[in-house]
CSV table of N, CA and C in Angstrom, one decimal:
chain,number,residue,atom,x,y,z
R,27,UNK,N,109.6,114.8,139.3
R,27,UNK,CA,109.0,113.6,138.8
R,27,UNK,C,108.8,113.8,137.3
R,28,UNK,N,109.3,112.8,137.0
R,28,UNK,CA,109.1,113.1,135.0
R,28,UNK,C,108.0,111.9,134.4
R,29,UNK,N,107.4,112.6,133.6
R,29,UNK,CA,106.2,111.8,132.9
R,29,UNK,C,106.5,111.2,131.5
R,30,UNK,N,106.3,109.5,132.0
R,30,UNK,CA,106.4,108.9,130.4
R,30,UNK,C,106.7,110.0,128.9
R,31,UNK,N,107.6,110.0,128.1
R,31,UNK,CA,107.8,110.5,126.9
R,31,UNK,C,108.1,111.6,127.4
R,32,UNK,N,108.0,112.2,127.7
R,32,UNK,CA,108.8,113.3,128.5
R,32,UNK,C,110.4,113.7,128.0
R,33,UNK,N,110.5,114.4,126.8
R,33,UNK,CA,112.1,114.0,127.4
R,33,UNK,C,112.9,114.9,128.3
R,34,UNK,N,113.9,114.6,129.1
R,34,UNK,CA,114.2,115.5,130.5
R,34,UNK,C,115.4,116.9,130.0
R,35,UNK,N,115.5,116.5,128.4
R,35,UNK,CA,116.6,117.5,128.5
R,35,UNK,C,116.2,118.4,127.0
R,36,UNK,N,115.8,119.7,127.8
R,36,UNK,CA,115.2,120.7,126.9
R,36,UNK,C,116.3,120.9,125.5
R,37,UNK,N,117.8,120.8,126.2
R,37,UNK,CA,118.8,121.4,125.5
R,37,UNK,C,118.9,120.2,124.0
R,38,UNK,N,118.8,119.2,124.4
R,38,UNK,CA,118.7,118.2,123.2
R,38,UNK,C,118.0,117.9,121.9
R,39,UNK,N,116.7,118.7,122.9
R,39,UNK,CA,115.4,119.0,122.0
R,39,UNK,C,115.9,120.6,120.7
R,40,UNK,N,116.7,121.8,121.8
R,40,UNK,CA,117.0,122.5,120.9
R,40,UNK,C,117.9,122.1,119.8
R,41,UNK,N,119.1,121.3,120.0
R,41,UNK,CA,119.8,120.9,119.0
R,41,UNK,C,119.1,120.0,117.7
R,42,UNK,N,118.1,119.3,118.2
R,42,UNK,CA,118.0,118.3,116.9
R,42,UNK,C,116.9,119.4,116.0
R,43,UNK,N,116.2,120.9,116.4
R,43,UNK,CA,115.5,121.6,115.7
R,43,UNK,C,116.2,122.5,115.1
R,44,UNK,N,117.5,122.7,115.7
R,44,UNK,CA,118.8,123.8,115.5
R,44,UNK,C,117.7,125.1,115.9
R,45,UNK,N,117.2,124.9,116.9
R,45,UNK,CA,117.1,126.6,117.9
R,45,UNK,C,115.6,126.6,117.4
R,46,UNK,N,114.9,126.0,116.4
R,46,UNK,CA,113.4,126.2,116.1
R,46,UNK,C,112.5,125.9,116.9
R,47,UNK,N,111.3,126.6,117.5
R,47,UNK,CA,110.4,126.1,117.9
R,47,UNK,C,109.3,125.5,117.3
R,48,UNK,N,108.8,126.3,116.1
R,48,UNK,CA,108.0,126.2,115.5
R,48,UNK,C,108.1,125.5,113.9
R,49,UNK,N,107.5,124.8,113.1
R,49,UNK,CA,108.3,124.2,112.1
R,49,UNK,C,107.9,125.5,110.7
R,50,UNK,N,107.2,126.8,111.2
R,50,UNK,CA,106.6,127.2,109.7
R,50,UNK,C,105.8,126.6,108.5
R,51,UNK,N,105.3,125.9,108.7
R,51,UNK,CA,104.3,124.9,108.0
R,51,UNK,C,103.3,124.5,108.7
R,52,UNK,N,102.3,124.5,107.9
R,52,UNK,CA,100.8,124.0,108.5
R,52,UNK,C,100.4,122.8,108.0
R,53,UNK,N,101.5,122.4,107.3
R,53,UNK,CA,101.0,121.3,106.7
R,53,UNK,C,101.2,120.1,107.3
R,54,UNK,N,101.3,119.9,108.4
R,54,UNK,CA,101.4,118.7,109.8
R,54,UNK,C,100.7,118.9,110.9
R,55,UNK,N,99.6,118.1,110.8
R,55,UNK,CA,98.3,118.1,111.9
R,55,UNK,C,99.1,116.7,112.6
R,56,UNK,N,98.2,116.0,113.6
R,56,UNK,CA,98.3,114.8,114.1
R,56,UNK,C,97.9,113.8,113.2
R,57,UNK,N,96.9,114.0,112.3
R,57,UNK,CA,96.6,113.0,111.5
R,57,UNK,C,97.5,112.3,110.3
R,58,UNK,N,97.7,113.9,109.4
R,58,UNK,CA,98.8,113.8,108.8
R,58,UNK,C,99.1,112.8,108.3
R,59,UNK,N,98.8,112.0,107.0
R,59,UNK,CA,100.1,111.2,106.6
R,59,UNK,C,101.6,111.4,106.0
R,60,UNK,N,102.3,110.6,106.1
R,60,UNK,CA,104.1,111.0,105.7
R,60,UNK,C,104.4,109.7,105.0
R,61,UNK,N,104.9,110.1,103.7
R,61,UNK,CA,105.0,108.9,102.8
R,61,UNK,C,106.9,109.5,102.4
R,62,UNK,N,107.7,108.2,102.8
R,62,UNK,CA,109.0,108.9,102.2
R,62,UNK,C,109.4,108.4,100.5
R,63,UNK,N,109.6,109.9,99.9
R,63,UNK,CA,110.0,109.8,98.7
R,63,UNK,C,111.4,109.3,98.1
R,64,UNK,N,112.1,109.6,99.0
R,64,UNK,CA,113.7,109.3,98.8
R,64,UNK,C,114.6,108.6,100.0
R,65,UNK,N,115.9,107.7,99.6
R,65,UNK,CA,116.2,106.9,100.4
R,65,UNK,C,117.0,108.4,101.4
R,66,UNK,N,117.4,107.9,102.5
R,66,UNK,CA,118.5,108.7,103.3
R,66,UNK,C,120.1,109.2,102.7
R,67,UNK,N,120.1,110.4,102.5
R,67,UNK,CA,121.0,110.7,102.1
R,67,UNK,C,123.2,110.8,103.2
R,68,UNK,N,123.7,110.2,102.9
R,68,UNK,CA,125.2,111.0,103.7
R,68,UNK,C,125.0,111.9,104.4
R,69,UNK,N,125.4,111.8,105.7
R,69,UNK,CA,125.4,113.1,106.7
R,69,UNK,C,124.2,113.5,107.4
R,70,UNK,N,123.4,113.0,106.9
R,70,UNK,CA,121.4,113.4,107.4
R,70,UNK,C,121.5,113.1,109.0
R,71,UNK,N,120.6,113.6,109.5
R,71,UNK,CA,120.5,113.9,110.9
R,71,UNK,C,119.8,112.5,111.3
R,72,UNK,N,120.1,112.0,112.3
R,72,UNK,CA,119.8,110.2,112.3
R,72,UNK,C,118.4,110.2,113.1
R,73,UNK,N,117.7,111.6,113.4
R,73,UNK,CA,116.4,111.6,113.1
R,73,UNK,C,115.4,111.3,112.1
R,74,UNK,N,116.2,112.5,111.2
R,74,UNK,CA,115.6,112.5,109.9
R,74,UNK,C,115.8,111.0,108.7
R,75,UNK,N,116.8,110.2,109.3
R,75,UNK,CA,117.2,109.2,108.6
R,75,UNK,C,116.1,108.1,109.5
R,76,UNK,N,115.5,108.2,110.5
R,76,UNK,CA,114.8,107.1,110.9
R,76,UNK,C,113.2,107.6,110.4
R,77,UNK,N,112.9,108.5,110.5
R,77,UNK,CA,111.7,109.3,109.7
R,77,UNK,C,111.7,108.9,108.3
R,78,UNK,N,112.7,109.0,107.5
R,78,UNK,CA,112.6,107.9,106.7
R,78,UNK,C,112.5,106.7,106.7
R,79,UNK,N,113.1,106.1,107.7
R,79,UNK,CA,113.0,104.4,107.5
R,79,UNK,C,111.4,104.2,108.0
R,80,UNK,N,110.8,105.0,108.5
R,80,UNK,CA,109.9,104.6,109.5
R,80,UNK,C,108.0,104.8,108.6
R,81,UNK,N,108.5,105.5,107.5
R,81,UNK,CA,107.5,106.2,106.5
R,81,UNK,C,107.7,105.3,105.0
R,82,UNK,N,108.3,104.6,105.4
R,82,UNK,CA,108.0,103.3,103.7
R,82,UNK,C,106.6,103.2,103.4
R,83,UNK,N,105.7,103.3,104.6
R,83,UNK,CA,104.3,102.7,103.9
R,83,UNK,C,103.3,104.5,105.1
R,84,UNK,N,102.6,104.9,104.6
R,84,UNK,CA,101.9,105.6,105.5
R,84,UNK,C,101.8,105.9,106.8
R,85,UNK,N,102.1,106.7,107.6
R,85,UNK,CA,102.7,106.6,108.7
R,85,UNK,C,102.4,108.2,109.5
R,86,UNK,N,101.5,108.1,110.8
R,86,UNK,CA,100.8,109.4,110.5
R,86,UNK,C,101.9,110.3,111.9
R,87,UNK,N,101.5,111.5,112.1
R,87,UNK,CA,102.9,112.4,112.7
R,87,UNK,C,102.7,112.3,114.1
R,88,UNK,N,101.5,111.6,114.6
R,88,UNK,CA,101.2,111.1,116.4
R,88,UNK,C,102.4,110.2,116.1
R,89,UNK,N,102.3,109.6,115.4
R,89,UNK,CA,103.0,107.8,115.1
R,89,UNK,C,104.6,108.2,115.3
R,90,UNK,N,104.7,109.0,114.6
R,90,UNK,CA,106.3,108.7,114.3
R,90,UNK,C,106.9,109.6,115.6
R,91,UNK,N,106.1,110.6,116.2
R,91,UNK,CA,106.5,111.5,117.1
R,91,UNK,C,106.9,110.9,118.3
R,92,UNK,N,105.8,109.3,118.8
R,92,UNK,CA,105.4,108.7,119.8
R,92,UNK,C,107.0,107.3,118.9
R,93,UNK,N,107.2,107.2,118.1
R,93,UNK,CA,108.2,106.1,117.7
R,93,UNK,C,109.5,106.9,118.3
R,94,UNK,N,109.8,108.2,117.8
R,94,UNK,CA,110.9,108.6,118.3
R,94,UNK,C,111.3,109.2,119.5
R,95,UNK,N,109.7,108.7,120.3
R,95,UNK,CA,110.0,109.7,121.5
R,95,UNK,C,110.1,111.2,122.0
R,96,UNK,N,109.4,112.1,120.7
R,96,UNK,CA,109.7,113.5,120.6
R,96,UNK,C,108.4,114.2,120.6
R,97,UNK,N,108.8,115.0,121.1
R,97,UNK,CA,106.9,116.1,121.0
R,97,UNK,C,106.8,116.1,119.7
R,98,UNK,N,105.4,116.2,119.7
R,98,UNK,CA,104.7,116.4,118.6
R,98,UNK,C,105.6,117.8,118.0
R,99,UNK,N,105.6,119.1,118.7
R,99,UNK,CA,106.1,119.8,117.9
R,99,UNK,C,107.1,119.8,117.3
R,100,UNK,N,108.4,119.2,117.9
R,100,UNK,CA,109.5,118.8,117.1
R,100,UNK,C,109.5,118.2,115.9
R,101,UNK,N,108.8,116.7,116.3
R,101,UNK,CA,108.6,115.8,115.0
R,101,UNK,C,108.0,116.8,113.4
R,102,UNK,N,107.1,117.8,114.2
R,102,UNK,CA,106.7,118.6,113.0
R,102,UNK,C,107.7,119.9,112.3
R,103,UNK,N,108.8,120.3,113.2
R,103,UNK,CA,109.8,120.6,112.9
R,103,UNK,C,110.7,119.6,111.9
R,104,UNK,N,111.2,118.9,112.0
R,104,UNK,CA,112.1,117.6,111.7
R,104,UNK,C,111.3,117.3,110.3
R,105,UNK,N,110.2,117.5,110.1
R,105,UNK,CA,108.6,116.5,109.2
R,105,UNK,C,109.0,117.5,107.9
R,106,UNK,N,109.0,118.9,108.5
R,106,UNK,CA,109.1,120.3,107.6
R,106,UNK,C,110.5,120.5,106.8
R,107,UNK,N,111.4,119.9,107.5
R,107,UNK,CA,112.7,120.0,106.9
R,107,UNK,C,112.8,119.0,106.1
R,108,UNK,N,112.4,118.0,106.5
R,108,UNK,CA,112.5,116.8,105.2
R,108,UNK,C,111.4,117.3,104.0
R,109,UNK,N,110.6,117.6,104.7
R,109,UNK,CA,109.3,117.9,103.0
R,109,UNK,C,109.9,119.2,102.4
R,110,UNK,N,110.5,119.7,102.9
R,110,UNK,CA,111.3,121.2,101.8
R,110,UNK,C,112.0,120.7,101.0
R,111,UNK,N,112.8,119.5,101.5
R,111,UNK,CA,113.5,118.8,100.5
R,111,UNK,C,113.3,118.3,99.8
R,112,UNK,N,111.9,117.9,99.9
R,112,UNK,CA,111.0,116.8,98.8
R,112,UNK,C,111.6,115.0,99.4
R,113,UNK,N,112.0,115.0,100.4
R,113,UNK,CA,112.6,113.6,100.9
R,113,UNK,C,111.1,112.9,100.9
R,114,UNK,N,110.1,113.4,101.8
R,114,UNK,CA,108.9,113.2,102.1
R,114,UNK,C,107.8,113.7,101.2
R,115,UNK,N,106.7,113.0,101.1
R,115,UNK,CA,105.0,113.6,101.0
R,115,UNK,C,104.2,113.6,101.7
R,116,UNK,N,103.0,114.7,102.1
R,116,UNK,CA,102.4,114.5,103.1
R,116,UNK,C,101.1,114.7,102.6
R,117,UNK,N,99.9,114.2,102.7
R,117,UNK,CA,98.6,114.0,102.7
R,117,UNK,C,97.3,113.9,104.2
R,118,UNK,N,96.5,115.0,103.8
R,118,UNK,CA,95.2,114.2,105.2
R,118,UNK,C,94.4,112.9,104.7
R,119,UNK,N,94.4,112.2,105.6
R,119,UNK,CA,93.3,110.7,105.2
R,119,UNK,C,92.1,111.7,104.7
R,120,UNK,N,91.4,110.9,104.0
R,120,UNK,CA,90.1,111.0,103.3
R,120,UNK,C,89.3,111.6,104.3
R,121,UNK,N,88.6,112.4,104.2
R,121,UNK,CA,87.4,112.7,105.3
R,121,UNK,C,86.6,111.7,104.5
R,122,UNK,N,85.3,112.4,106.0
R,122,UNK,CA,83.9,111.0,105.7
R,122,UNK,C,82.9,111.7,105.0
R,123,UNK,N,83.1,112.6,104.3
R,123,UNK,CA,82.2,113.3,103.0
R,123,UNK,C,82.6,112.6,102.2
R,124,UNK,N,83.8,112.2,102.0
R,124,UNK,CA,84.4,111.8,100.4
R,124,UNK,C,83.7,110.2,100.1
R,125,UNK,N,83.4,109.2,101.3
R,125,UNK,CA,83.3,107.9,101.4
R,125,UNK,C,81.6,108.2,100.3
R,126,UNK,N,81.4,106.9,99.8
R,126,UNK,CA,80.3,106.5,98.8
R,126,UNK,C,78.9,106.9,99.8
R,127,UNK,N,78.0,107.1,99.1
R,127,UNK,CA,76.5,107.2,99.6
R,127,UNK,C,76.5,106.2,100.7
R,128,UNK,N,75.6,106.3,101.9
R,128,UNK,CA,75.2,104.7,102.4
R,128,UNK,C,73.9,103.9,101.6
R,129,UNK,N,73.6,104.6,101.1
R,129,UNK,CA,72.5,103.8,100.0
R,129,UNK,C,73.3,102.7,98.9
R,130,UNK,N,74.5,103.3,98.3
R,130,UNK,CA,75.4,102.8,97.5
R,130,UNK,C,75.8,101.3,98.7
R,131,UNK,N,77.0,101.8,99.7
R,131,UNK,CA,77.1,100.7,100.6
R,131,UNK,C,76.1,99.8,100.5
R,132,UNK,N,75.1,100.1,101.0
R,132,UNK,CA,73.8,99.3,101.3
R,132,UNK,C,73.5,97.8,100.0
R,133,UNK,N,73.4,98.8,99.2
R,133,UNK,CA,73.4,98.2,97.6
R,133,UNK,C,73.8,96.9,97.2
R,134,UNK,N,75.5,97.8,98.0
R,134,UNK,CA,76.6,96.4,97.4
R,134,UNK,C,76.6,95.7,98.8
R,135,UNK,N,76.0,95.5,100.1
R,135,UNK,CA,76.1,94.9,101.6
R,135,UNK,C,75.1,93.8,100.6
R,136,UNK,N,73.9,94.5,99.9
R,136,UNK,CA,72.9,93.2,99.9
R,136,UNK,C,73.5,92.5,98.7
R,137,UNK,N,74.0,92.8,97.5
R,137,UNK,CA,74.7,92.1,96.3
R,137,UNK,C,75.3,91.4,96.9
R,138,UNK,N,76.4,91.7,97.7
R,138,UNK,CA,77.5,90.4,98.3
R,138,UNK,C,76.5,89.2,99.3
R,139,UNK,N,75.9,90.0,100.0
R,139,UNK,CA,74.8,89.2,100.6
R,139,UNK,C,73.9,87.5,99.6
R,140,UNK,N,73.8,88.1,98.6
R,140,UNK,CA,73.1,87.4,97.7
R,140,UNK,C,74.2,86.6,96.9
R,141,UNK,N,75.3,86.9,97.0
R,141,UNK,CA,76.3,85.7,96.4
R,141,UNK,C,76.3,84.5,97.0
């Protein structure tokens, strides 16, 4: 019995990582944003060419892993070879330290309030 997303054939999975398990980079969590820097180049692996089409606007590595149908750890495989190249940029969303005071919020809730 095989489970949604699942894909059934291990050997497929090794060819599109070319034998990698792991991508050597830590710099792809699940949150991860992926912004593509460059168009698709001749000859590019038609993963890596949809990872580009698919990262025009922010695009995080649950997302694109669950678009292409591929385990997370692949996608982070595939993620690493494009950002060595500089094809891609990757960033973490904001944490919730970085966001304004809630006093600040508050401030501007009652200013807009009073327009």
């Amino acid at each position: 019995m095989s489970r949604p997303g699942r894909d059934d054939s291990p050997d497929r999975l090794y060819t599109l990582t070319g034998g990698r398990s792991r991508s050597g980079s830590d710099a792809f969590d699940l949150v991860t944003l992926v912004v593509t820097e460059s168009d698709p180049a001749p000859g590019m692996q038609s993963e890596h060419v949809a990872i580009l089409r698919m990262c025009r606007f922010p695009t995080a590595v649950v997302e694109i892993a669950a678009e292409l149908g591929l385990p997370v750890t692949v996608a982070r495989i595939l993620l690493a070879d494009l950002h060595a190249t500089g094809a891609i940029s990757a960033r973490h969303p904001r944490s919730a330290h970085r966001l304004p005071d809630s006093d600040i919020l508050e401030q501007v809730l009652v200013g807009l309030r009073n327009l």
